[in-house]
PDB file of C-alpha atoms in Angstrom:
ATOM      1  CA  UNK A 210       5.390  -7.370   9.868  1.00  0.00           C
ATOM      2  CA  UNK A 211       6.298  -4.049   9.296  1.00  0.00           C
ATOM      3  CA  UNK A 212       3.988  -1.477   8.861  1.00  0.00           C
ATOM      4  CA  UNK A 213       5.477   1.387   6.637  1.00  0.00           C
ATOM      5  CA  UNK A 214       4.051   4.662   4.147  1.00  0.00           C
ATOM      6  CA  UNK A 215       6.090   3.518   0.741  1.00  0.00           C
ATOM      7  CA  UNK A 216       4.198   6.534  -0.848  1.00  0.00           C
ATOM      8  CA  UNK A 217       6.819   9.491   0.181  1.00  0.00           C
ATOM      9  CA  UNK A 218       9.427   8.249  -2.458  1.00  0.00           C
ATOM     10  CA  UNK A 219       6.980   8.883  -5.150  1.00  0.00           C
ATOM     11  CA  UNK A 220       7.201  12.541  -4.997  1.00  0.00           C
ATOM     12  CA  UNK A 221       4.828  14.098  -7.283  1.00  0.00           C
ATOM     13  CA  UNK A 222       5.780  16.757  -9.764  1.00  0.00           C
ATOM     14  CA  UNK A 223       3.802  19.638 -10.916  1.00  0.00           C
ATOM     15  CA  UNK A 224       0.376  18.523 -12.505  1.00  0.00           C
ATOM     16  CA  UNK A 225       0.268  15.405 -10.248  1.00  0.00           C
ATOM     17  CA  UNK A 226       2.380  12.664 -11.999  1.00  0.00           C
ATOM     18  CA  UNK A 227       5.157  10.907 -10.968  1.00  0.00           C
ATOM     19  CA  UNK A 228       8.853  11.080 -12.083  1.00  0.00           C
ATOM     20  CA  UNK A 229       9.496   9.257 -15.298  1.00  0.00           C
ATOM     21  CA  UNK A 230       9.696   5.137 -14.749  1.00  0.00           C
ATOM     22  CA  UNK A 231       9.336   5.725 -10.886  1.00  0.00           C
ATOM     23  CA  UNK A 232       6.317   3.704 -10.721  1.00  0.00           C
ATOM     24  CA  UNK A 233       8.184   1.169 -12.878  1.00  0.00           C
ATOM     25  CA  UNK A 234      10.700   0.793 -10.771  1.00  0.00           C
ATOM     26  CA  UNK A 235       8.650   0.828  -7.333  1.00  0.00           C
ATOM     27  CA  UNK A 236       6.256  -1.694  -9.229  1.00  0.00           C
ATOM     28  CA  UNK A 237       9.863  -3.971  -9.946  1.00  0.00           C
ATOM     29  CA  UNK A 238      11.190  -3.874  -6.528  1.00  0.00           C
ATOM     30  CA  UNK A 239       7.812  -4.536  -4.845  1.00  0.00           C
ATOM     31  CA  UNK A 240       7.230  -7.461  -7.149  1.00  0.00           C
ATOM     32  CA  UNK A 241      10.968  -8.970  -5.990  1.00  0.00           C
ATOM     33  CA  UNK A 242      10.342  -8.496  -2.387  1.00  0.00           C
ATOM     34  CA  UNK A 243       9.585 -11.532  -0.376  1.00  0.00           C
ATOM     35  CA  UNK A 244       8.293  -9.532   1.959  1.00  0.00           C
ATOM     36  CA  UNK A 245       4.064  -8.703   1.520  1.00  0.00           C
ATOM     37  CA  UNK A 246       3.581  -4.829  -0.131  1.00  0.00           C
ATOM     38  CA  UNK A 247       0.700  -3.217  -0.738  1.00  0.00           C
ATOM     39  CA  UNK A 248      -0.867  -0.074  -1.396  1.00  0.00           C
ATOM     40  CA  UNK A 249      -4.006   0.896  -0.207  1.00  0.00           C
ATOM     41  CA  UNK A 250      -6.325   4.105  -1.468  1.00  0.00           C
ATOM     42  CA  UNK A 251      -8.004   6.017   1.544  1.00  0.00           C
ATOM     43  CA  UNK A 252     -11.665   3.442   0.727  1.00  0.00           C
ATOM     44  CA  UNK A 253      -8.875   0.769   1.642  1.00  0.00           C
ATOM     45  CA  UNK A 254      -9.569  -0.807  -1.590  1.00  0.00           C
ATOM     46  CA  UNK A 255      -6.160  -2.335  -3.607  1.00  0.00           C
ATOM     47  CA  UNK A 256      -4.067   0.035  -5.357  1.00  0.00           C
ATOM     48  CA  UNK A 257      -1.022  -2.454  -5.398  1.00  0.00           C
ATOM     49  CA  UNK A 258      -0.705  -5.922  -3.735  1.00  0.00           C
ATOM     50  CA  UNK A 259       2.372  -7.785  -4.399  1.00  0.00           C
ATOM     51  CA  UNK A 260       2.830 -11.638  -5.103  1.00  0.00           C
ATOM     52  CA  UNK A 261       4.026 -12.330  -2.047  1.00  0.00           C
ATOM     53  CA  UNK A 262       0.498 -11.568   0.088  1.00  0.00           C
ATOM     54  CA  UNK A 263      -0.326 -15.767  -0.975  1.00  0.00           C
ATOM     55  CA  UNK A 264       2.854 -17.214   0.406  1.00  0.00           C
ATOM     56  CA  UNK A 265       2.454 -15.102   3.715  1.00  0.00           C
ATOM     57  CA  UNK A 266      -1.372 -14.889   4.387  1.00  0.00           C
ATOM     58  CA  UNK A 267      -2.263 -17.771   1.703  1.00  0.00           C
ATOM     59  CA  UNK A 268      -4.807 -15.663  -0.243  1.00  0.00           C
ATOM     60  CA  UNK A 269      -4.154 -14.667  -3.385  1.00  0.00           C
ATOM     61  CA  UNK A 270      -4.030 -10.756  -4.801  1.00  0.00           C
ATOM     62  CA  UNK A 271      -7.426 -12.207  -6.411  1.00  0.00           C
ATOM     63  CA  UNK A 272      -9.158 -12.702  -3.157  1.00  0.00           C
ATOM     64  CA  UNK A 273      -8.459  -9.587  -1.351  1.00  0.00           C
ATOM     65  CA  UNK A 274      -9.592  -7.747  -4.900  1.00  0.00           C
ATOM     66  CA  UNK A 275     -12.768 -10.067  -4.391  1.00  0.00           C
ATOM     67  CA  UNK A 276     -13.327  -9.217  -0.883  1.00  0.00           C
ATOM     68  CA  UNK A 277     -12.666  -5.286   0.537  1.00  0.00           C
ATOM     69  CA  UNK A 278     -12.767  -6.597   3.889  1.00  0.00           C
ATOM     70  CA  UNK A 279     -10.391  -9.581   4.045  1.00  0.00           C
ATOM     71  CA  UNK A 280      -7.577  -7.613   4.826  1.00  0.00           C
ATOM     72  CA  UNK A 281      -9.001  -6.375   7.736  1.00  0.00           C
ATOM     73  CA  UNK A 282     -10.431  -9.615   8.864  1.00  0.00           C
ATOM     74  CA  UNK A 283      -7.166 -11.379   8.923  1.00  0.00           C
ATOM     75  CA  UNK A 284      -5.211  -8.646  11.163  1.00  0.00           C
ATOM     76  CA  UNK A 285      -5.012 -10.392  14.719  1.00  0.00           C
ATOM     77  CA  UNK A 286      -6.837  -8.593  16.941  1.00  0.00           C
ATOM     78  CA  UNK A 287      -3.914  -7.880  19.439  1.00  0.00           C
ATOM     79  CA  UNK A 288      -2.354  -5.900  16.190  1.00  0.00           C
ATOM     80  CA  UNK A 289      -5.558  -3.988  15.401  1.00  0.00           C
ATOM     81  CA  UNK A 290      -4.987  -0.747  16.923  1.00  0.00           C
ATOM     82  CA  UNK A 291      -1.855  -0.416  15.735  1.00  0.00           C
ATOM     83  CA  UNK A 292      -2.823  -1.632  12.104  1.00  0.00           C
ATOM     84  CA  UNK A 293      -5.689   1.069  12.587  1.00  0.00           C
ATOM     85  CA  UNK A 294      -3.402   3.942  13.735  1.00  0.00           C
ATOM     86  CA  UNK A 295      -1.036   3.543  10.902  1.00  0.00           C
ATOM     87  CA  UNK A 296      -4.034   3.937   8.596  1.00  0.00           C
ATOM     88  CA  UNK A 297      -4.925   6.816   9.999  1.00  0.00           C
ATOM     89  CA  UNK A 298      -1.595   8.455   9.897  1.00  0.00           C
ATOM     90  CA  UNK A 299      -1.023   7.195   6.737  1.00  0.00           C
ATOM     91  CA  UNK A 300      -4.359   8.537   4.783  1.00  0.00           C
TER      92      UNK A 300
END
């Protein structure tokens, strides 16, 4: 897994919204990815979770909506500094 900030292509322009359809198209090409995205606000609550988080951690985007902490419970613990640095870079 691949831990990346997706949120630098969504440039903001002035008055804080995004570029016409950019979310749209984000939203498409996350949803086609067989690889796991999500989004995550700085509370680490669920901003975005694509379809693929049930075929690679077998909960559904229901379940991690459900329960804030899930997330963090299934990170192995020899990736958990890491996972936490990139969170703290990231927000």
């Amino acid at each position: 897994m691949s831990l990346t900030d997706a949120s630098a292509p969504l440039q903001r322009q002035p008055g804080g919204t995004a570029p016409a359809g950019a979310e749209k198209r984000y939203r498409f090409i996350a949803d086609s990815s067989r690889d796991w995205e999500f989004w995550l606000d700085a509370n680490g609550r669920f901003l975005y979770n694509s379809p693929s988080c049930k075929r690679i951690t077998g909960y559904d985007h229901e379940e991690f909506d459900a329960d804030r902490d899930l997330l963090f419970r299934i990170v192995h613990p020899d990736d958990r500094p890491r996972f936490d640095a990139h969170r703290r870079n990231v927000h």
